[in-house]
């Protein structure tokens, strides 16, 4: 069990988020690795502010999560966002294994999906929006490269809204892993798994939901039943912004070849591939990425409102 008093030693909640928590208002958690390692400057900072704006416009409170000078922060100031955005890949990428090290040594860190879920759960935030999650990498049968995001979805009670796992990953293996771990994979308005840049793929989601209201009710049932863990909610990129699978697949294959030639491994794999794809598409993939994140922020806000409505 979490000791809420002990946790307070390490966590600072911004006044805006604290007010929303105290009043029981809907809140949407946002990660910070997408800022430092997921997009180039200055679009990364602009996108973070846009995400906050979209969440507020849709009736919820945004809570960007990161670690600043060893303090776990829930809700960042603009200058903290700007710092992470400018530092980029020089900032530590913090997943579950890294949290204690970064806090204990007073360091700065950008939180991944896994660590953002952990921290959101510590303060009682149930809904989290991002772009893409980590998953089972292509070639995982030899590299063993499986993101800690999947393990976190298996055990931490936070619902993650994304645009589907990116095709830099092995999609069928990612789905198999989530099934083994008991993580529900939802499609919003679709039976097919969206694949980040593309609104669809050849693979089926476990369950389809067309309305945020009924999805919020399902989340309540899951957690009231004591079924530990998150849910992966896949919200397809709006069609006008998508990049066709044939085009992006070629780019991804090039990026993977380059990565293998350079021998890049571990934590550096995802940031390398994300940056390479942006470079090879001359920024087209970045525009798609920004639009799908904002779309997820809007849906997550609606879902957070529905969940609060049910809880009343
Ligand atoms: N996928 C994306 N964009 C991202 C990430 C993944 O399309 O920004 C980031 C997220 O923070 C995710 C992390 O949690 O990369 C996964 O890294 P790894 O594969 O090393 O677990
Ligand atoms: Mn990995």
Short mmCIF file of C-alpha atoms and ligand atoms in Angstrom, two decimals:
data_model
loop_
_atom_site.label_atom_id
_atom_site.label_comp_id
_atom_site.label_asym_id
_atom_site.label_seq_id
_atom_site.Cartn_x
_atom_site.Cartn_y
_atom_site.Cartn_z
CA UNK A 1 0.00 0.00 0.00
CA UNK A 2 1.10 3.55 -0.71
CA UNK A 3 1.88 5.68 2.33
CA UNK A 4 0.36 9.02 1.25
CA UNK A 5 2.15 10.94 4.02
CA UNK A 6 5.59 9.61 3.04
CA UNK A 7 4.92 10.31 -0.63
CA UNK A 8 4.24 14.00 0.14
CA UNK A 9 7.93 14.38 1.03
CA UNK A 10 8.80 13.82 -2.60
CA UNK A 11 5.86 15.16 -4.60
CA UNK A 12 4.85 18.78 -5.25
CA UNK A 13 1.45 19.36 -6.79
CA UNK A 14 0.93 22.73 -8.56
CA UNK A 15 -1.74 25.07 -7.09
CA UNK A 16 -4.01 24.55 -10.13
CA UNK A 17 -3.85 20.75 -9.91
CA UNK A 18 -4.15 20.78 -6.12
CA UNK A 19 -7.30 22.88 -6.37
CA UNK A 20 -8.78 20.43 -8.91
CA UNK A 21 -7.87 17.44 -6.71
CA UNK A 22 -9.41 19.08 -3.61
CA UNK A 23 -12.62 19.92 -5.48
CA UNK A 24 -12.84 16.53 -7.24
CA UNK A 25 -12.65 18.13 -10.69
CA UNK A 26 -11.57 16.13 -13.78
CA UNK A 27 -7.81 16.05 -14.38
CA UNK A 28 -5.75 14.74 -17.29
CA UNK A 29 -2.12 13.70 -16.66
CA UNK A 30 0.42 14.41 -19.42
CA UNK A 31 3.92 12.92 -19.76
CA UNK A 32 7.17 14.82 -20.30
CA UNK A 33 9.38 12.36 -22.24
CA UNK A 34 7.28 13.28 -25.27
CA UNK A 35 8.56 16.86 -24.73
CA UNK A 36 12.26 16.09 -24.17
CA UNK A 37 12.77 12.93 -26.23
CA UNK A 38 9.69 12.70 -28.47
CA UNK A 39 9.77 15.94 -30.47
CA UNK A 40 12.33 18.59 -31.50
CA UNK A 41 12.50 22.12 -30.04
CA UNK A 42 10.56 24.44 -30.26
CA UNK A 43 7.57 22.37 -31.47
CA UNK A 44 7.85 20.22 -28.35
CA UNK A 45 7.26 23.19 -26.03
CA UNK A 46 4.53 24.66 -28.23
CA UNK A 47 2.76 21.28 -28.32
CA UNK A 48 2.94 20.92 -24.53
CA UNK A 49 1.28 24.33 -24.07
CA UNK A 50 -1.32 23.46 -26.73
CA UNK A 51 -2.07 20.20 -24.91
CA UNK A 52 -2.69 22.15 -21.71
CA UNK A 53 -4.94 24.58 -23.59
CA UNK A 54 -6.97 21.78 -25.25
CA UNK A 55 -7.46 20.01 -21.90
CA UNK A 56 -8.70 23.24 -20.27
CA UNK A 57 -10.96 24.03 -23.26
CA UNK A 58 -12.53 20.61 -22.82
CA UNK A 59 -13.35 21.14 -19.17
CA UNK A 60 -10.48 19.39 -17.37
CA UNK A 61 -7.25 20.40 -15.64
CA UNK A 62 -3.93 19.45 -17.27
CA UNK A 63 -1.15 17.97 -15.10
CA UNK A 64 2.20 17.63 -16.86
CA UNK A 65 4.44 15.35 -14.79
CA UNK A 66 8.26 15.49 -14.53
CA UNK A 67 11.07 15.45 -11.94
CA UNK A 68 12.80 18.81 -11.33
CA UNK A 69 15.84 18.98 -9.04
CA UNK A 70 14.80 15.69 -7.47
CA UNK A 71 11.24 16.87 -6.76
CA UNK A 72 8.41 14.94 -8.40
CA UNK A 73 6.19 17.62 -9.94
CA UNK A 74 2.54 17.22 -10.87
CA UNK A 75 1.72 20.33 -12.91
CA UNK A 76 4.67 22.26 -14.35
CA UNK A 77 5.27 25.98 -14.78
CA UNK A 78 5.86 27.23 -18.33
CA UNK A 79 9.53 27.77 -17.55
CA UNK A 80 9.87 24.15 -16.37
CA UNK A 81 8.24 22.98 -19.62
CA UNK A 82 10.58 25.26 -21.57
CA UNK A 83 13.61 23.88 -19.72
CA UNK A 84 12.71 20.25 -20.58
CA UNK A 85 11.97 21.26 -24.17
CA UNK A 86 15.32 23.04 -24.66
CA UNK A 87 17.39 20.38 -22.90
CA UNK A 88 15.81 17.68 -25.04
CA UNK A 89 17.70 14.40 -24.98
CA UNK A 90 20.23 15.80 -22.46
CA UNK A 91 17.52 15.38 -19.79
CA UNK A 92 17.32 11.92 -18.23
CA UNK A 93 14.52 9.75 -19.61
CA UNK A 94 12.90 8.37 -16.47
CA UNK A 95 11.01 5.10 -16.49
CA UNK A 96 10.00 3.06 -13.41
CA UNK A 97 13.55 1.83 -12.73
CA UNK A 98 15.00 5.39 -12.78
CA UNK A 99 12.60 7.29 -10.48
CA UNK A 100 14.33 6.63 -7.16
CA UNK A 101 17.79 7.36 -8.56
CA UNK A 102 16.72 10.72 -10.04
CA UNK A 103 14.86 11.79 -6.88
CA UNK A 104 17.53 10.62 -4.42
CA UNK A 105 20.25 12.50 -6.29
CA UNK A 106 18.32 15.73 -6.88
CA UNK A 107 18.39 15.36 -10.67
CA UNK A 108 16.04 16.37 -13.49
CA UNK A 109 14.05 13.82 -15.42
CA UNK A 110 11.35 13.55 -18.05
CA UNK A 111 8.80 10.87 -17.27
CA UNK A 112 7.78 8.12 -19.72
CA UNK A 113 4.31 6.59 -19.94
CA UNK A 114 5.27 4.07 -17.21
CA UNK A 115 6.58 6.59 -14.69
CA UNK A 116 3.86 9.14 -15.47
CA UNK A 117 1.26 6.45 -14.68
CA UNK A 118 2.99 5.68 -11.37
CA UNK A 119 3.06 9.34 -10.30
CA UNK A 120 -0.50 10.05 -11.51
CA UNK A 121 -1.66 7.10 -9.41
CA UNK A 122 0.25 8.39 -6.36
CA UNK A 123 -1.82 11.60 -6.36
CA UNK A 124 -5.11 10.06 -7.53
CA UNK A 125 -5.28 10.99 -11.23
CA UNK A 126 -6.97 8.25 -13.28
CA UNK A 127 -6.80 9.57 -16.85
CA UNK A 128 -3.61 10.18 -18.84
CA UNK A 129 -3.24 11.37 -22.45
CA UNK A 130 -0.21 10.93 -24.68
CA UNK A 131 0.76 10.24 -28.31
CA UNK A 132 2.23 6.77 -28.42
CA UNK A 133 3.30 4.17 -25.88
CA UNK A 134 6.35 1.93 -25.76
CA UNK A 135 5.77 -1.74 -26.61
CA UNK A 136 7.41 -4.91 -27.82
CA UNK A 137 10.12 -3.91 -30.30
CA UNK A 138 10.65 -5.61 -33.62
CA UNK A 139 13.32 -8.26 -33.11
CA UNK A 140 12.44 -8.56 -29.39
CA UNK A 141 12.84 -12.34 -29.69
CA UNK A 142 16.61 -11.70 -29.74
CA UNK A 143 16.99 -8.20 -28.18
CA UNK A 144 14.46 -8.76 -25.32
CA UNK A 145 13.47 -5.08 -25.84
CA UNK A 146 10.02 -4.73 -24.31
CA UNK A 147 9.01 -1.33 -22.89
CA UNK A 148 8.34 -1.00 -19.17
CA UNK A 149 5.15 0.82 -20.26
CA UNK A 150 3.49 -2.57 -20.84
CA UNK A 151 4.30 -3.88 -17.34
CA UNK A 152 2.98 -0.65 -15.87
CA UNK A 153 -0.29 -0.99 -17.77
CA UNK A 154 -0.56 -4.42 -16.17
CA UNK A 155 -0.40 -3.12 -12.61
CA UNK A 156 -1.16 0.59 -12.23
CA UNK A 157 -4.75 1.86 -12.19
CA UNK A 158 -4.53 4.61 -14.79
CA UNK A 159 -6.23 4.67 -18.19
CA UNK A 160 -3.87 5.72 -21.01
CA UNK A 161 -5.25 7.41 -24.12
CA UNK A 162 -2.91 7.06 -27.12
CA UNK A 163 -3.16 6.88 -30.92
CA UNK A 164 -2.06 3.26 -30.98
CA UNK A 165 1.41 1.74 -30.80
CA UNK A 166 3.70 3.18 -33.44
CA UNK A 167 4.84 0.89 -36.25
CA UNK A 168 8.46 1.15 -35.02
CA UNK A 169 7.15 -1.61 -32.72
CA UNK A 170 6.00 -5.14 -33.38
CA UNK A 171 2.22 -4.60 -33.21
CA UNK A 172 1.04 -8.24 -32.97
CA UNK A 173 3.61 -9.05 -30.26
CA UNK A 174 2.62 -5.92 -28.34
CA UNK A 175 -1.02 -7.06 -28.44
CA UNK A 176 -0.09 -10.59 -27.32
CA UNK A 177 1.91 -9.23 -24.41
CA UNK A 178 -0.95 -6.98 -23.29
CA UNK A 179 -3.39 -9.89 -23.51
CA UNK A 180 -1.11 -12.08 -21.37
CA UNK A 181 -0.87 -9.29 -18.79
CA UNK A 182 -4.63 -8.78 -18.70
CA UNK A 183 -4.64 -5.28 -20.19
CA UNK A 184 -7.78 -4.36 -22.11
CA UNK A 185 -7.07 -2.77 -25.51
CA UNK A 186 -9.89 -0.47 -26.56
CA UNK A 187 -10.59 1.08 -29.96
CA UNK A 188 -12.46 4.38 -29.99
CA UNK A 189 -15.00 4.14 -32.80
CA UNK A 190 -13.04 1.30 -34.43
CA UNK A 191 -12.56 -2.47 -34.21
CA UNK A 192 -9.05 -2.22 -35.65
CA UNK A 193 -5.98 -1.15 -33.74
CA UNK A 194 -4.92 2.34 -34.86
CA UNK A 195 -1.18 2.51 -35.57
CA UNK A 196 -0.24 6.06 -34.55
CA UNK A 197 0.45 7.76 -37.93
CA UNK A 198 -2.20 5.58 -39.59
CA UNK A 199 -5.78 5.49 -38.33
CA UNK A 200 -6.01 1.72 -38.80
CA UNK A 201 -4.03 -1.53 -39.05
CA UNK A 202 -4.63 -5.19 -39.81
CA UNK A 203 -5.02 -6.06 -36.10
CA UNK A 204 -8.14 -6.18 -33.95
CA UNK A 205 -8.58 -4.38 -30.63
CA UNK A 206 -10.11 -6.38 -27.78
CA UNK A 207 -13.16 -4.13 -27.42
CA UNK A 208 -14.68 -1.20 -29.25
CA UNK A 209 -16.32 1.80 -27.57
CA UNK A 210 -18.06 4.61 -29.41
CA UNK A 211 -18.99 6.77 -26.42
CA UNK A 212 -16.83 8.18 -23.63
CA UNK A 213 -19.76 7.69 -21.21
CA UNK A 214 -19.88 3.91 -21.58
CA UNK A 215 -16.08 3.69 -21.52
CA UNK A 216 -15.99 5.64 -18.24
CA UNK A 217 -18.52 3.19 -16.83
CA UNK A 218 -16.35 0.24 -17.88
CA UNK A 219 -13.35 1.81 -16.10
CA UNK A 220 -15.41 2.23 -12.95
CA UNK A 221 -16.53 -1.41 -13.06
CA UNK A 222 -12.95 -2.63 -13.58
CA UNK A 223 -11.58 -0.70 -10.63
CA UNK A 224 -14.57 -1.32 -8.35
CA UNK A 225 -14.02 -5.02 -8.97
CA UNK A 226 -10.44 -4.61 -7.79
CA UNK A 227 -9.02 -5.61 -11.17
CA UNK A 228 -5.60 -3.99 -10.91
CA UNK A 229 -4.04 -2.28 -13.86
CA UNK A 230 -4.60 0.22 -16.60
CA UNK A 231 -6.47 0.16 -19.87
CA UNK A 232 -4.97 1.06 -23.23
CA UNK A 233 -7.42 3.34 -25.04
CA UNK A 234 -6.57 3.76 -28.71
CA UNK A 235 -7.98 6.87 -30.35
CA UNK A 236 -7.28 6.94 -34.11
CA UNK A 237 -5.52 9.94 -35.65
CA UNK A 238 -8.12 12.08 -37.53
CA UNK A 239 -8.10 10.91 -41.17
CA UNK A 240 -7.10 14.30 -42.61
CA UNK A 241 -3.78 14.15 -40.74
CA UNK A 242 -2.85 10.49 -41.20
CA UNK A 243 0.15 9.20 -43.13
CA UNK A 244 -0.55 6.10 -45.19
CA UNK A 245 0.99 2.89 -43.85
CA UNK A 246 2.90 2.17 -47.11
CA UNK A 247 4.72 5.52 -46.84
CA UNK A 248 5.54 5.40 -43.14
CA UNK A 249 6.56 1.71 -43.24
CA UNK A 250 9.32 2.44 -45.73
CA UNK A 251 10.59 5.28 -43.54
CA UNK A 252 10.48 3.11 -40.42
CA UNK A 253 12.39 0.30 -42.14
CA UNK A 254 15.12 2.77 -43.10
CA UNK A 255 15.27 4.10 -39.53
CA UNK A 256 15.50 0.54 -38.13
CA UNK A 257 18.31 -0.36 -40.56
CA UNK A 258 20.25 2.72 -39.49
CA UNK A 259 19.67 1.97 -35.81
CA UNK A 260 20.91 -1.60 -36.18
CA UNK A 261 23.96 -0.45 -38.14
CA UNK A 262 24.81 2.01 -35.33
CA UNK A 263 24.19 -0.63 -32.65
CA UNK A 264 21.75 1.56 -30.68
CA UNK A 265 20.18 -0.27 -27.73
CA UNK A 266 18.11 0.10 -24.55
CA UNK A 267 16.60 3.44 -23.56
CA UNK A 268 18.01 5.14 -26.67
CA UNK A 269 16.07 3.01 -29.15
CA UNK A 270 12.72 4.83 -29.02
CA UNK A 271 14.13 8.42 -29.05
CA UNK A 272 16.49 7.52 -31.92
CA UNK A 273 13.67 6.05 -34.03
CA UNK A 274 11.29 8.95 -33.30
CA UNK A 275 13.91 11.54 -34.34
CA UNK A 276 14.92 9.55 -37.44
CA UNK A 277 11.33 9.29 -38.63
CA UNK A 278 10.88 13.08 -38.26
CA UNK A 279 14.11 13.64 -40.22
CA UNK A 280 13.24 11.18 -43.01
CA UNK A 281 9.70 12.57 -43.48
CA UNK A 282 11.07 16.16 -43.44
CA UNK A 283 8.79 17.01 -40.55
CA UNK A 284 5.53 15.55 -41.97
CA UNK A 285 5.47 12.92 -39.23
CA UNK A 286 5.88 15.64 -36.60
CA UNK A 287 2.75 17.44 -37.82
CA UNK A 288 0.78 14.17 -37.66
CA UNK A 289 2.20 13.52 -34.19
CA UNK A 290 1.10 16.96 -32.91
CA UNK A 291 -2.44 16.59 -34.28
CA UNK A 292 -2.96 13.13 -32.81
CA UNK A 293 -1.71 14.20 -29.36
CA UNK A 294 -4.11 17.16 -29.29
CA UNK A 295 -6.94 14.87 -30.42
CA UNK A 296 -6.10 12.52 -27.52
CA UNK A 297 -6.05 15.41 -25.04
CA UNK A 298 -9.58 16.39 -26.10
CA UNK A 299 -10.93 12.83 -25.78
CA UNK A 300 -9.14 12.24 -22.46
CA UNK A 301 -10.69 15.41 -21.03
CA UNK A 302 -14.14 14.26 -22.06
CA UNK A 303 -13.49 10.83 -20.54
CA UNK A 304 -12.19 12.38 -17.30
CA UNK A 305 -15.38 14.46 -17.07
CA UNK A 306 -17.56 11.37 -17.65
CA UNK A 307 -15.66 9.41 -14.97
CA UNK A 308 -16.14 12.21 -12.41
CA UNK A 309 -19.84 12.38 -13.34
CA UNK A 310 -20.26 8.64 -12.64
CA UNK A 311 -18.33 8.81 -9.38
CA UNK A 312 -20.74 11.40 -7.95
N1 LIG B 1 6.27 6.51 -28.51
C1 LIG B 1 5.96 7.63 -29.19
N2 LIG B 1 6.32 8.83 -28.66
C2 LIG B 1 6.99 8.93 -27.48
C3 LIG B 1 7.30 7.73 -26.77
C4 LIG B 1 6.92 6.54 -27.33
O1 LIG B 1 5.35 7.55 -30.23
O2 LIG B 1 7.32 10.06 -27.05
C5 LIG B 1 8.00 7.82 -25.44
C6 LIG B 1 7.00 7.70 -24.29
O3 LIG B 1 7.43 8.51 -23.22
C7 LIG B 1 7.11 6.23 -23.91
C8 LIG B 1 8.58 5.99 -24.13
O4 LIG B 1 6.70 5.94 -22.59
O5 LIG B 1 8.90 6.73 -25.29
C9 LIG B 1 8.89 4.52 -24.30
O6 LIG B 1 10.27 4.32 -24.27
P1 LIG B 1 10.85 2.82 -24.16
O7 LIG B 1 10.47 2.17 -25.45
O8 LIG B 1 12.32 3.02 -23.98
O9 LIG B 1 10.18 2.19 -22.97
MN1 LIG B 2 13.26 -0.55 -24.53
#
